[in-house]
């Protein structure tokens, strides 16, 4: 159930949102899709989710092309947008059950799964309350439930931790790792690099609509890193630096006697710690100064991921070193909004079948009893459900 993209591009009115993307997300692994705002991550996820058609390139999701075998992809896919689009007048249980019905689940099975997912993700008390009463974090949980209603082997998650409190973020991390351990393919886009890094994911870096070469990402993840050391006697720690092979100008002193020293690897850092302790210096803190994924992001985003095998020298963790050849990415303007009077490329909604028969997603029920809104236009053929939001494609993430 691998996801493969090769040379994928997508533009809006002549403006490139995705210029050239290559990626592979494997079963049994969490793959992190990271990059600055406006990099094209959300547009790419919409393409993979069958909600946008690519201009160029080849895509395979679970062995099927989303553009030509849309129904086959959607049956195997769980899609969690960054903002929940839900029927605000429906209860959480009913909203999930309707999504299950769109996957052709029998009514009793759809309700059973909806109830189980709500209980599993801490929303059991809200099962029979309208979705409009949910907080931002609770809506994220409901959106995840909706992505799981069809028990998919492939998951596309756009900012799943947004709005979650710290405890819920940790719970989400463990849950996603458990899903991957079951053999599912989990592709996650997020700006929470600490949480992503804790999952030790495969990494795909996107900037200005392009993916960084795999070797650049690997080099950034294994580059020289700063480690912070706090000793009860900072002066004694400073005296031992020459024995560690650390030049005085390589060390960065911080307040409270904390010292940041660059090491080429964890093994080198561990050896240095052993020598410091062996010198009788009492150490109260020893850890990486910046998370591995955060530092790699900085290296790649600033174009400082060296193409030299030795990599750059990082004198201070927040400021990666320079001087070696770098991988750079050209700037691309953000995609403009749709022209007045023109329907958006996609609203993330479920399109109406060609025979005109309504689908459950068309019934946008409101408390005021307003008429259901017509489904938004998309540029793909309707081929069954994809868990979607009502948001238009964005170019800001």
CSV table of C-alpha atoms in Angstrom, one decimal:
chain,number,residue,atom,x,y,z
A,1,UNK,CA,0.0,0.0,0.0
A,2,UNK,CA,2.8,2.4,-0.9
A,3,UNK,CA,2.3,6.0,-2.0
A,4,UNK,CA,4.6,7.0,-4.9
A,5,UNK,CA,4.8,10.4,-6.6
A,6,UNK,CA,7.2,11.1,-9.5
A,7,UNK,CA,7.6,14.5,-11.1
A,8,UNK,CA,4.2,15.7,-9.9
A,9,UNK,CA,3.2,19.3,-10.6
A,10,UNK,CA,0.0,21.4,-10.2
A,11,UNK,CA,-0.7,25.0,-11.0
A,12,UNK,CA,-3.6,27.4,-10.5
A,13,UNK,CA,-4.2,30.0,-13.2
A,14,UNK,CA,-0.6,29.7,-14.4
A,15,UNK,CA,0.9,29.9,-10.9
A,16,UNK,CA,2.7,26.8,-9.7
A,17,UNK,CA,1.7,25.5,-6.3
A,18,UNK,CA,3.5,22.2,-6.8
A,19,UNK,CA,6.4,22.3,-9.3
A,20,UNK,CA,8.2,19.0,-9.1
A,21,UNK,CA,7.5,16.5,-6.3
A,22,UNK,CA,9.0,13.0,-5.9
A,23,UNK,CA,8.1,11.0,-2.8
A,24,UNK,CA,7.6,7.5,-1.5
A,25,UNK,CA,5.7,6.7,1.7
A,26,UNK,CA,5.9,3.0,2.7
A,27,UNK,CA,3.7,0.7,4.6
A,28,UNK,CA,4.5,0.2,8.3
A,29,UNK,CA,6.1,3.7,8.4
A,30,UNK,CA,5.1,7.2,9.4
A,31,UNK,CA,6.3,9.6,6.7
A,32,UNK,CA,6.6,13.3,7.6
A,33,UNK,CA,5.8,15.9,4.9
A,34,UNK,CA,7.5,19.1,6.1
A,35,UNK,CA,8.3,22.5,4.7
A,36,UNK,CA,7.6,26.2,5.1
A,37,UNK,CA,4.2,27.8,4.7
A,38,UNK,CA,3.3,28.1,1.0
A,39,UNK,CA,5.5,25.1,0.1
A,40,UNK,CA,2.7,23.2,-1.6
A,41,UNK,CA,2.1,20.5,1.0
A,42,UNK,CA,-1.7,20.8,1.2
A,43,UNK,CA,-2.0,21.0,-2.6
A,44,UNK,CA,0.1,17.8,-2.8
A,45,UNK,CA,-2.1,16.0,-0.3
A,46,UNK,CA,-5.2,17.1,-2.2
A,47,UNK,CA,-3.7,15.6,-5.3
A,48,UNK,CA,-2.9,12.3,-3.5
A,49,UNK,CA,-6.4,12.3,-2.0
A,50,UNK,CA,-8.0,12.4,-5.5
A,51,UNK,CA,-9.4,15.9,-4.9
A,52,UNK,CA,-7.2,17.6,-7.5
A,53,UNK,CA,-5.8,16.3,-10.7
A,54,UNK,CA,-2.1,16.8,-11.3
A,55,UNK,CA,-0.9,18.7,-14.4
A,56,UNK,CA,2.1,16.3,-14.8
A,57,UNK,CA,3.8,13.4,-13.2
A,58,UNK,CA,3.0,9.9,-12.1
A,59,UNK,CA,1.1,8.9,-8.9
A,60,UNK,CA,0.4,5.5,-7.4
A,61,UNK,CA,-1.6,5.1,-4.2
A,62,UNK,CA,-1.9,1.5,-3.1
A,63,UNK,CA,-1.1,0.5,-6.6
A,64,UNK,CA,-3.7,2.7,-8.3
A,65,UNK,CA,-3.5,6.0,-10.2
A,66,UNK,CA,-5.8,8.5,-8.3
A,67,UNK,CA,-6.7,10.3,-11.6
A,68,UNK,CA,-7.8,7.1,-13.5
A,69,UNK,CA,-8.8,4.8,-10.7
A,70,UNK,CA,-10.4,7.2,-8.3
A,71,UNK,CA,-12.8,4.8,-6.7
A,72,UNK,CA,-10.1,2.2,-6.0
A,73,UNK,CA,-8.0,4.8,-4.3
A,74,UNK,CA,-10.8,6.3,-2.2
A,75,UNK,CA,-11.8,2.9,-0.9
A,76,UNK,CA,-8.3,2.4,0.5
A,77,UNK,CA,-7.8,6.0,1.7
A,78,UNK,CA,-8.4,7.9,4.9
A,79,UNK,CA,-8.2,11.6,4.4
A,80,UNK,CA,-8.0,14.1,7.3
A,81,UNK,CA,-7.9,17.8,6.1
A,82,UNK,CA,-6.5,20.5,8.3
A,83,UNK,CA,-9.9,21.9,9.0
A,84,UNK,CA,-13.0,19.8,9.7
A,85,UNK,CA,-15.9,20.4,7.3
A,86,UNK,CA,-18.9,18.9,9.0
A,87,UNK,CA,-22.7,19.2,9.2
A,88,UNK,CA,-22.9,21.5,12.2
A,89,UNK,CA,-26.5,20.5,12.9
A,90,UNK,CA,-25.8,16.8,12.9
A,91,UNK,CA,-24.6,14.9,15.9
A,92,UNK,CA,-21.1,13.5,15.9
A,93,UNK,CA,-22.3,9.9,15.7
A,94,UNK,CA,-24.7,10.7,12.8
A,95,UNK,CA,-22.0,12.6,11.0
A,96,UNK,CA,-19.6,9.7,11.2
A,97,UNK,CA,-22.2,7.1,10.4
A,98,UNK,CA,-23.2,9.1,7.2
A,99,UNK,CA,-19.5,9.0,6.2
A,100,UNK,CA,-19.5,5.3,6.7
A,101,UNK,CA,-22.6,4.9,4.6
A,102,UNK,CA,-20.8,6.8,1.7
A,103,UNK,CA,-18.3,3.9,1.9
A,104,UNK,CA,-21.2,1.5,1.4
A,105,UNK,CA,-21.1,0.2,5.0
A,106,UNK,CA,-24.4,-1.2,6.2
A,107,UNK,CA,-26.2,1.3,8.5
A,108,UNK,CA,-25.7,-0.8,11.6
A,109,UNK,CA,-22.0,-1.3,10.9
A,110,UNK,CA,-21.5,2.4,10.1
A,111,UNK,CA,-23.1,3.3,13.5
A,112,UNK,CA,-21.1,0.7,15.3
A,113,UNK,CA,-17.8,1.9,13.9
A,114,UNK,CA,-18.8,5.5,14.6
A,115,UNK,CA,-19.6,4.8,18.2
A,116,UNK,CA,-16.3,2.8,18.7
A,117,UNK,CA,-14.2,5.6,17.1
A,118,UNK,CA,-15.8,8.3,19.2
A,119,UNK,CA,-15.1,6.3,22.4
A,120,UNK,CA,-11.6,5.5,21.4
A,121,UNK,CA,-10.7,9.2,20.7
A,122,UNK,CA,-12.3,10.7,23.8
A,123,UNK,CA,-15.5,11.9,22.2
A,124,UNK,CA,-18.0,9.4,23.6
A,125,UNK,CA,-19.7,12.1,25.8
A,126,UNK,CA,-20.3,14.1,22.6
A,127,UNK,CA,-21.6,11.3,20.5
A,128,UNK,CA,-25.2,12.6,20.5
A,129,UNK,CA,-24.4,16.3,20.5
A,130,UNK,CA,-24.1,18.5,17.4
A,131,UNK,CA,-20.7,18.9,15.9
A,132,UNK,CA,-20.9,22.7,16.3
A,133,UNK,CA,-20.4,22.5,20.1
A,134,UNK,CA,-17.0,20.9,19.7
A,135,UNK,CA,-13.8,22.8,20.5
A,136,UNK,CA,-11.0,23.1,17.9
A,137,UNK,CA,-9.1,20.2,19.4
A,138,UNK,CA,-12.3,18.1,19.6
A,139,UNK,CA,-13.1,18.8,16.0
A,140,UNK,CA,-9.6,17.5,15.1
A,141,UNK,CA,-10.4,14.3,16.9
A,142,UNK,CA,-13.7,14.0,15.0
A,143,UNK,CA,-11.9,14.6,11.8
A,144,UNK,CA,-9.4,11.8,12.6
A,145,UNK,CA,-12.4,9.5,13.4
A,146,UNK,CA,-13.9,10.3,10.0
A,147,UNK,CA,-10.6,9.4,8.3
A,148,UNK,CA,-10.7,6.0,10.0
A,149,UNK,CA,-14.3,5.1,9.5
A,150,UNK,CA,-13.5,2.9,6.5
A,151,UNK,CA,-10.6,1.2,8.2
A,152,UNK,CA,-8.1,2.4,5.5
A,153,UNK,CA,-4.7,1.0,4.8
A,154,UNK,CA,-3.5,4.4,3.7
A,155,UNK,CA,-3.8,7.6,5.7
A,156,UNK,CA,-3.2,11.2,4.6
A,157,UNK,CA,-3.2,13.6,7.5
A,158,UNK,CA,-2.9,17.4,7.2
A,159,UNK,CA,-1.9,19.0,10.5
A,160,UNK,CA,-3.6,16.4,12.6
A,161,UNK,CA,-2.2,17.8,15.9
A,162,UNK,CA,-3.4,21.4,15.3
A,163,UNK,CA,-5.5,22.5,18.2
A,164,UNK,CA,-4.7,19.5,20.4
A,165,UNK,CA,-3.4,20.0,24.0
A,166,UNK,CA,-0.1,18.4,24.9
A,167,UNK,CA,-1.6,15.3,26.4
A,168,UNK,CA,-3.7,14.8,23.3
A,169,UNK,CA,-0.7,15.3,21.0
A,170,UNK,CA,1.2,12.6,22.8
A,171,UNK,CA,-1.8,10.3,22.6
A,172,UNK,CA,-2.0,11.0,18.8
A,173,UNK,CA,1.7,10.3,18.4
A,174,UNK,CA,1.3,6.8,20.0
A,175,UNK,CA,-1.9,6.1,18.0
A,176,UNK,CA,-0.2,7.0,14.6
A,177,UNK,CA,2.8,4.8,15.5
A,178,UNK,CA,0.3,2.0,16.4
A,179,UNK,CA,-1.4,2.4,13.0
A,180,UNK,CA,1.9,2.2,11.2
A,181,UNK,CA,2.9,-0.9,13.2
A,182,UNK,CA,-0.2,-2.6,11.8
A,183,UNK,CA,1.3,-2.2,8.4
A,184,UNK,CA,-0.6,1.0,7.3
A,185,UNK,CA,1.0,3.8,5.3
A,186,UNK,CA,0.8,7.1,7.3
A,187,UNK,CA,1.7,10.3,5.5
A,188,UNK,CA,1.6,13.3,7.9
A,189,UNK,CA,2.0,17.0,7.2
A,190,UNK,CA,2.7,19.1,10.3
A,191,UNK,CA,4.5,22.1,11.6
A,192,UNK,CA,4.9,20.5,15.0
A,193,UNK,CA,8.4,19.2,14.4
A,194,UNK,CA,9.0,18.1,18.0
A,195,UNK,CA,6.0,15.7,17.9
A,196,UNK,CA,6.9,14.5,14.4
A,197,UNK,CA,10.5,14.0,15.4
A,198,UNK,CA,9.5,11.8,18.3
A,199,UNK,CA,8.0,9.4,15.8
A,200,UNK,CA,11.3,9.0,14.1
A,201,UNK,CA,9.6,9.2,10.7
A,202,UNK,CA,10.8,9.0,7.1
A,203,UNK,CA,11.1,12.7,6.0
A,204,UNK,CA,10.1,14.4,2.8
A,205,UNK,CA,11.0,18.1,2.6
A,206,UNK,CA,9.1,20.4,0.3
A,207,UNK,CA,10.0,24.0,-0.5
A,208,UNK,CA,8.5,26.2,-3.2
A,209,UNK,CA,6.7,23.3,-4.7
A,210,UNK,CA,9.8,21.1,-5.0
A,211,UNK,CA,11.0,18.2,-2.9
A,212,UNK,CA,14.6,18.2,-1.7
A,213,UNK,CA,16.8,15.3,-3.0
A,214,UNK,CA,16.8,12.4,-0.6
A,215,UNK,CA,20.5,12.6,-0.1
A,216,UNK,CA,20.2,16.3,1.0
A,217,UNK,CA,17.5,15.3,3.6
A,218,UNK,CA,19.7,12.4,4.8
A,219,UNK,CA,22.7,14.7,5.1
A,220,UNK,CA,20.6,17.3,7.0
A,221,UNK,CA,19.4,14.7,9.4
A,222,UNK,CA,22.9,13.4,10.2
A,223,UNK,CA,24.8,16.7,10.1
A,224,UNK,CA,26.8,18.1,13.0
A,225,UNK,CA,24.6,19.1,15.9
A,226,UNK,CA,25.0,21.2,19.0
A,227,UNK,CA,24.6,19.6,22.4
A,228,UNK,CA,23.9,21.6,25.5
A,229,UNK,CA,25.9,20.8,28.6
A,230,UNK,CA,25.3,22.3,32.1
A,231,UNK,CA,27.8,21.6,34.8
A,232,UNK,CA,27.7,22.6,38.5
A,233,UNK,CA,31.2,24.1,37.9
A,234,UNK,CA,31.2,25.9,34.5
A,235,UNK,CA,34.8,27.0,34.8
A,236,UNK,CA,35.9,23.4,35.3
A,237,UNK,CA,33.9,22.4,32.2
A,238,UNK,CA,35.6,25.1,30.2
A,239,UNK,CA,39.0,23.9,31.2
A,240,UNK,CA,38.3,20.3,29.9
A,241,UNK,CA,37.3,21.4,26.4
A,242,UNK,CA,40.8,20.9,24.9
A,243,UNK,CA,40.7,17.3,26.1
A,244,UNK,CA,37.5,16.8,24.1
A,245,UNK,CA,39.1,18.2,20.9
A,246,UNK,CA,36.8,21.2,21.1
A,247,UNK,CA,38.3,24.6,20.1
A,248,UNK,CA,37.3,27.5,22.4
A,249,UNK,CA,35.7,29.3,19.4
A,250,UNK,CA,33.5,26.2,18.7
A,251,UNK,CA,31.8,26.4,22.1
A,252,UNK,CA,28.9,28.7,22.8
A,253,UNK,CA,28.3,29.8,26.4
A,254,UNK,CA,24.8,30.5,27.5
A,255,UNK,CA,23.3,31.8,30.7
A,256,UNK,CA,23.5,29.8,33.9
A,257,UNK,CA,26.8,28.3,32.8
A,258,UNK,CA,25.3,26.2,30.1
A,259,UNK,CA,27.6,25.3,27.2
A,260,UNK,CA,26.7,24.3,23.6
A,261,UNK,CA,29.3,22.2,21.9
A,262,UNK,CA,29.0,20.7,18.4
A,263,UNK,CA,29.5,17.0,17.9
A,264,UNK,CA,29.5,15.0,14.7
A,265,UNK,CA,27.4,12.1,16.0
A,266,UNK,CA,25.6,10.8,19.1
A,267,UNK,CA,28.6,8.4,19.6
A,268,UNK,CA,31.0,11.3,19.8
A,269,UNK,CA,28.7,13.2,22.2
A,270,UNK,CA,28.5,10.1,24.4
A,271,UNK,CA,32.3,9.7,24.5
A,272,UNK,CA,32.7,13.4,25.4
A,273,UNK,CA,30.2,13.0,28.3
A,274,UNK,CA,32.1,10.0,29.6
A,275,UNK,CA,35.3,12.0,29.6
A,276,UNK,CA,33.7,15.0,31.3
A,277,UNK,CA,32.4,12.7,34.0
A,278,UNK,CA,35.7,11.0,34.2
A,279,UNK,CA,37.3,14.3,35.0
A,280,UNK,CA,35.2,14.6,38.1
A,281,UNK,CA,32.9,17.3,36.7
A,282,UNK,CA,29.3,17.0,37.9
A,283,UNK,CA,26.9,17.4,35.0
A,284,UNK,CA,23.2,18.4,35.6
A,285,UNK,CA,22.0,18.5,31.9
A,286,UNK,CA,23.2,16.9,28.7
A,287,UNK,CA,21.0,16.9,25.6
A,288,UNK,CA,20.7,18.0,22.0
A,289,UNK,CA,20.3,21.8,21.9
A,290,UNK,CA,17.7,21.5,19.1
A,291,UNK,CA,15.5,18.6,17.9
A,292,UNK,CA,17.0,16.6,15.0
A,293,UNK,CA,14.0,17.3,12.8
A,294,UNK,CA,13.9,21.0,13.7
A,295,UNK,CA,17.6,21.4,12.9
A,296,UNK,CA,17.2,19.5,9.6
A,297,UNK,CA,14.3,21.8,8.7
A,298,UNK,CA,16.5,24.9,9.3
A,299,UNK,CA,19.3,23.4,7.3
A,300,UNK,CA,17.1,22.6,4.3
A,301,UNK,CA,14.9,25.7,4.5
A,302,UNK,CA,17.9,28.1,4.5
A,303,UNK,CA,19.7,26.2,1.8
A,304,UNK,CA,22.5,25.1,4.1
A,305,UNK,CA,22.2,21.4,3.7
A,306,UNK,CA,25.6,20.7,2.3
A,307,UNK,CA,26.2,18.7,-0.8
A,308,UNK,CA,29.6,17.8,0.6
A,309,UNK,CA,29.8,14.4,2.5
A,310,UNK,CA,31.4,16.1,5.5
A,311,UNK,CA,28.4,18.5,5.9
A,312,UNK,CA,28.5,21.9,7.4
A,313,UNK,CA,29.9,22.8,10.8
A,314,UNK,CA,27.3,24.0,13.2
A,315,UNK,CA,28.8,26.4,15.7
A,316,UNK,CA,25.4,27.0,17.3
A,317,UNK,CA,22.4,24.8,16.9
A,318,UNK,CA,20.0,27.6,15.9
A,319,UNK,CA,22.4,28.8,13.2
A,320,UNK,CA,23.6,26.0,10.9
A,321,UNK,CA,27.1,26.6,9.5
A,322,UNK,CA,27.7,27.5,5.9
A,323,UNK,CA,30.5,27.5,3.4
A,324,UNK,CA,29.9,24.3,1.5
A,325,UNK,CA,27.9,23.9,-1.7
A,326,UNK,CA,24.2,23.9,-1.0
A,327,UNK,CA,20.9,22.7,-2.4
A,328,UNK,CA,18.8,25.7,-3.2
A,329,UNK,CA,15.1,26.1,-4.3
A,330,UNK,CA,13.8,28.9,-6.5
A,331,UNK,CA,11.0,31.1,-5.2
A,332,UNK,CA,7.5,30.6,-6.5
A,333,UNK,CA,4.5,33.0,-5.9
A,334,UNK,CA,1.6,31.7,-3.9
A,335,UNK,CA,-1.4,30.5,-5.8
A,336,UNK,CA,-4.1,33.2,-6.1
A,337,UNK,CA,-7.7,32.7,-5.0
A,338,UNK,CA,-10.3,31.7,-7.7
A,339,UNK,CA,-11.6,34.5,-9.9
A,340,UNK,CA,-14.9,36.1,-9.0
A,341,UNK,CA,-17.8,34.0,-10.2
A,342,UNK,CA,-15.6,31.0,-10.9
A,343,UNK,CA,-16.1,27.9,-8.8
A,344,UNK,CA,-13.0,26.9,-6.8
A,345,UNK,CA,-10.9,24.1,-8.1
A,346,UNK,CA,-12.2,21.9,-5.4
A,347,UNK,CA,-14.0,22.6,-2.1
A,348,UNK,CA,-12.9,19.3,-0.7
A,349,UNK,CA,-16.5,18.1,-0.9
A,350,UNK,CA,-17.9,15.0,-2.4
A,351,UNK,CA,-19.0,15.7,-6.0
A,352,UNK,CA,-22.5,14.6,-7.2
A,353,UNK,CA,-22.6,11.4,-9.3
A,354,UNK,CA,-23.1,11.8,-13.0
A,355,UNK,CA,-26.6,10.4,-12.8
A,356,UNK,CA,-27.7,13.3,-10.6
A,357,UNK,CA,-28.5,11.2,-7.6
A,358,UNK,CA,-27.8,12.9,-4.3
A,359,UNK,CA,-25.2,11.6,-1.9
A,360,UNK,CA,-25.2,12.0,1.9
A,361,UNK,CA,-22.5,14.7,1.7
A,362,UNK,CA,-24.9,16.9,-0.4
A,363,UNK,CA,-27.2,17.2,2.6
A,364,UNK,CA,-25.7,20.1,4.3
A,365,UNK,CA,-28.2,20.2,7.2
A,366,UNK,CA,-28.5,23.4,9.3
A,367,UNK,CA,-30.3,24.1,12.4
A,368,UNK,CA,-32.3,26.8,10.7
A,369,UNK,CA,-33.7,24.3,8.1
A,370,UNK,CA,-32.0,26.1,5.2
A,371,UNK,CA,-31.9,24.3,1.9
A,372,UNK,CA,-29.0,22.0,1.3
A,373,UNK,CA,-26.1,23.7,-0.6
A,374,UNK,CA,-25.2,22.3,-4.0
A,375,UNK,CA,-22.0,20.3,-4.1
A,376,UNK,CA,-18.9,22.2,-5.1
A,377,UNK,CA,-17.2,21.5,-8.4
A,378,UNK,CA,-14.0,19.4,-8.6
A,379,UNK,CA,-11.7,18.6,-11.4
A,380,UNK,CA,-11.9,14.8,-10.9
A,381,UNK,CA,-14.6,12.3,-11.7
A,382,UNK,CA,-16.8,11.2,-8.8
A,383,UNK,CA,-15.9,7.8,-7.8
A,384,UNK,CA,-17.0,7.4,-4.2
A,385,UNK,CA,-16.2,9.1,-1.0
A,386,UNK,CA,-13.0,10.7,0.2
A,387,UNK,CA,-13.0,12.1,3.7
A,388,UNK,CA,-12.9,15.8,3.0
A,389,UNK,CA,-13.3,19.3,4.3
A,390,UNK,CA,-15.3,22.1,2.9
A,391,UNK,CA,-12.2,24.3,2.6
A,392,UNK,CA,-10.8,25.4,-0.8
A,393,UNK,CA,-7.2,24.4,-1.6
A,394,UNK,CA,-4.7,26.5,0.2
A,395,UNK,CA,-1.2,27.5,-0.8
A,396,UNK,CA,-0.1,28.6,2.7
A,397,UNK,CA,1.1,25.3,4.0
